[in-house]
Backbone as JSON, one array per atom type, in Angstrom:
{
  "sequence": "XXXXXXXXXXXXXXXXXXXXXXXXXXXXXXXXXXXXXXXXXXXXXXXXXXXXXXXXXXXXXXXXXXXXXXXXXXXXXX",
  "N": [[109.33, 94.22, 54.17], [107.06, 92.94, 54.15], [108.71, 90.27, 54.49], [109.12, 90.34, 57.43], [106.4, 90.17, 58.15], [106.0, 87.51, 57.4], [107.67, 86.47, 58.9], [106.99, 86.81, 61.81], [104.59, 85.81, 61.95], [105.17, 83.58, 61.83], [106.8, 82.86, 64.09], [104.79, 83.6, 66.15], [102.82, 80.85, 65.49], [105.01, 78.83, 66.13], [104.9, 79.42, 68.64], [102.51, 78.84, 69.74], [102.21, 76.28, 68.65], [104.7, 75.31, 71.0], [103.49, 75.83, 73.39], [100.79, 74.5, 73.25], [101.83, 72.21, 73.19], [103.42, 72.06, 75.45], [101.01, 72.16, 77.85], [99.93, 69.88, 77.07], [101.89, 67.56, 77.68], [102.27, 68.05, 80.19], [99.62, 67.38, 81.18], [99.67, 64.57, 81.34], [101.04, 61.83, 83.25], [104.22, 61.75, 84.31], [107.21, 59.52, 84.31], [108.85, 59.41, 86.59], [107.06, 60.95, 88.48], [105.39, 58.88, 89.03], [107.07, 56.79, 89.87], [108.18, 58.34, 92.64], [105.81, 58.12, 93.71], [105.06, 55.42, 94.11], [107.37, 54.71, 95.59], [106.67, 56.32, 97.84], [104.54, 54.93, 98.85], [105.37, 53.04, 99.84], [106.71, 53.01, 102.19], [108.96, 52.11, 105.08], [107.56, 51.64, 108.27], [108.21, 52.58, 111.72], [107.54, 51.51, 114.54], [107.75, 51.57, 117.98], [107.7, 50.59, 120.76], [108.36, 50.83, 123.55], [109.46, 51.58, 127.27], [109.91, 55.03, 128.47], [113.39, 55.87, 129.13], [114.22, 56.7, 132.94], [115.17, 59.74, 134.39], [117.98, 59.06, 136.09], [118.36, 56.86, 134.83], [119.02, 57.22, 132.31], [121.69, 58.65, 133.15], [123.38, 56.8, 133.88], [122.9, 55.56, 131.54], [124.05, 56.94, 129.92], [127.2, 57.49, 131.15], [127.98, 55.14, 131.13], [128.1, 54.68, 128.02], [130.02, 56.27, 127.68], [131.96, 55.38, 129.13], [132.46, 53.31, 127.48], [133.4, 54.41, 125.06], [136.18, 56.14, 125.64], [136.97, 53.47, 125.97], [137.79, 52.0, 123.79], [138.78, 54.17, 122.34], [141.12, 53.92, 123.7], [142.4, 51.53, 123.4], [142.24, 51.28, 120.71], [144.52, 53.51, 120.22], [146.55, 52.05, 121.44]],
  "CA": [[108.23, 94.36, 55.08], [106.36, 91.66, 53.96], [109.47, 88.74, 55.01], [108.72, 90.74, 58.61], [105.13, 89.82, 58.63], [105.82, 86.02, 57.64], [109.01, 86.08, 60.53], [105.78, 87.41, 62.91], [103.51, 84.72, 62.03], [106.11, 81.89, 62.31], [106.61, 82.93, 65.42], [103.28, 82.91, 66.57], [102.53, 79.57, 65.46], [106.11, 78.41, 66.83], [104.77, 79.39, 70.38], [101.71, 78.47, 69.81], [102.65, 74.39, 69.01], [104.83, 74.99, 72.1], [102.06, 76.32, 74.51], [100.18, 73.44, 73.65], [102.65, 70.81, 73.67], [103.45, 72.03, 76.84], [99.84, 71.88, 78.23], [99.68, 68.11, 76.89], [103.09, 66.94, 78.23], [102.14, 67.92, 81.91], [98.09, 65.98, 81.54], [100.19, 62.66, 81.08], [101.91, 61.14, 84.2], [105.49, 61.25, 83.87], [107.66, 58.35, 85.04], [109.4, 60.25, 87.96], [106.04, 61.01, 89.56], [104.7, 57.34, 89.17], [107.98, 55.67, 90.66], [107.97, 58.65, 93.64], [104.35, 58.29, 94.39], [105.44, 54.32, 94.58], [108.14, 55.13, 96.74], [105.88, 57.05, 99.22], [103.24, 54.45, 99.29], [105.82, 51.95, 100.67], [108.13, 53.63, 103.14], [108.68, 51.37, 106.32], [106.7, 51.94, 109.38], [108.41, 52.02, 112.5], [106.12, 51.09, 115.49], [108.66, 51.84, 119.01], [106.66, 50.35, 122.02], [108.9, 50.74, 124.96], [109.34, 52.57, 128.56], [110.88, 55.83, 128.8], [114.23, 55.84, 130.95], [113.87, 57.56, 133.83], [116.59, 60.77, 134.57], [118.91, 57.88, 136.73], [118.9, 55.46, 133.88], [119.85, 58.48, 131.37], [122.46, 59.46, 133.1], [123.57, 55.56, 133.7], [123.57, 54.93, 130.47], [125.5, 57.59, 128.95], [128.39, 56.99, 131.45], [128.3, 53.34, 130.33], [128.34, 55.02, 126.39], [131.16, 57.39, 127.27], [133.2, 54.69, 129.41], [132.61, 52.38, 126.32], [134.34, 55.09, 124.06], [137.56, 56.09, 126.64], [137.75, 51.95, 126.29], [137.72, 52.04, 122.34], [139.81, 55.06, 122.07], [142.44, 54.24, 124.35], [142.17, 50.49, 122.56], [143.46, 51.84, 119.23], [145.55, 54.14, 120.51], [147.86, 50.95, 121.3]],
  "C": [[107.41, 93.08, 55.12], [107.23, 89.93, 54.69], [109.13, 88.92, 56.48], [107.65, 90.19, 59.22], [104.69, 88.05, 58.2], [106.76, 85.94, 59.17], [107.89, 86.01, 61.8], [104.9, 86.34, 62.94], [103.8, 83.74, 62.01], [106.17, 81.95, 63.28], [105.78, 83.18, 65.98], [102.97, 81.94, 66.19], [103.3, 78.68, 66.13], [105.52, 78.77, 68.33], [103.37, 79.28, 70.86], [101.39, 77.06, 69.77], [103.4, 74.73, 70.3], [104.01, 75.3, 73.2], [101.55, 75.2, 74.57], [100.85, 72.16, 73.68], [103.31, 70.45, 75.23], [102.67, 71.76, 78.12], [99.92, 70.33, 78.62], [100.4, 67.4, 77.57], [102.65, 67.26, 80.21], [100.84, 67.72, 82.7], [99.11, 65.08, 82.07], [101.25, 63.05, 82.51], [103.04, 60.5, 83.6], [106.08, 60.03, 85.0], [108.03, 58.73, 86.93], [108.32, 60.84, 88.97], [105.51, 59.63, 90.07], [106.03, 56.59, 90.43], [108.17, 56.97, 92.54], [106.64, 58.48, 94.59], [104.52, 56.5, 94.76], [106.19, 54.44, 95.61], [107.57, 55.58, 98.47], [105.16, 55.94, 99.72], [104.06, 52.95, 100.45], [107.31, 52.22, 101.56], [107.64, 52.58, 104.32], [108.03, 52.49, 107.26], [107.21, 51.44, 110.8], [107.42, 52.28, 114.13], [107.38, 50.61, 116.92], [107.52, 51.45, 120.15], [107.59, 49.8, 123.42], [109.19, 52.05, 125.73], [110.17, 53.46, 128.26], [111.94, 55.73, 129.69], [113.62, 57.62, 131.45], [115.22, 58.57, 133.73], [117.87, 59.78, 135.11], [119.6, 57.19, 135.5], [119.66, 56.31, 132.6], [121.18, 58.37, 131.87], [123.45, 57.88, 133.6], [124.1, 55.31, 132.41], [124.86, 55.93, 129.63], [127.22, 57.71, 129.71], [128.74, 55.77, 131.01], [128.93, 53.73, 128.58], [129.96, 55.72, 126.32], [132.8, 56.2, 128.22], [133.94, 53.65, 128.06], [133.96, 52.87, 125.45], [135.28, 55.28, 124.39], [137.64, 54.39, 126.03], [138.37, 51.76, 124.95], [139.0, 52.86, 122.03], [140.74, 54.71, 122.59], [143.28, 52.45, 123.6], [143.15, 50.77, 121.19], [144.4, 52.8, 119.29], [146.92, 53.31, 120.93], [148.5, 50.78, 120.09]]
}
């Protein structure tokens, strides 16, 4: 009975150092936040400053895209 009621109070102290080691460990800034929070602070910035096509020029260009590909495909198909 008595080895019972040390086994009981090891294990309460055992999850009592981990409780607070656990606490402590997630104050402190781990690496993997520091180098993502770097990461974020320097993502490119892209800055697009031109005209919409119009419906015409759409439909222009993607025959131009799709003759391109027929030219390509039929290209390596030699």
């Amino acid at each position: 009975m008595k080895t019972l009621k040390n086994m009981e109070a090891i294990f309460t102290v055992a999850v009592a150092i981990a409780c607070g080691a656990s606490y402590v460990s997630s104050m402190q800034p781990s690496a993997t936040r520091t180098a993502a929070e770097a990461q974020a602070s320097t993502i490119p910035v892209v800055v697009v400053s031109a005209k919409r096509l119009t419906e015409q020029e759409k439909k222009i260009s993607l025959i131009e895209e799709r003759q391109a590909l027929l030219g390509n495909a039929t290209a390596s198909m030699l």
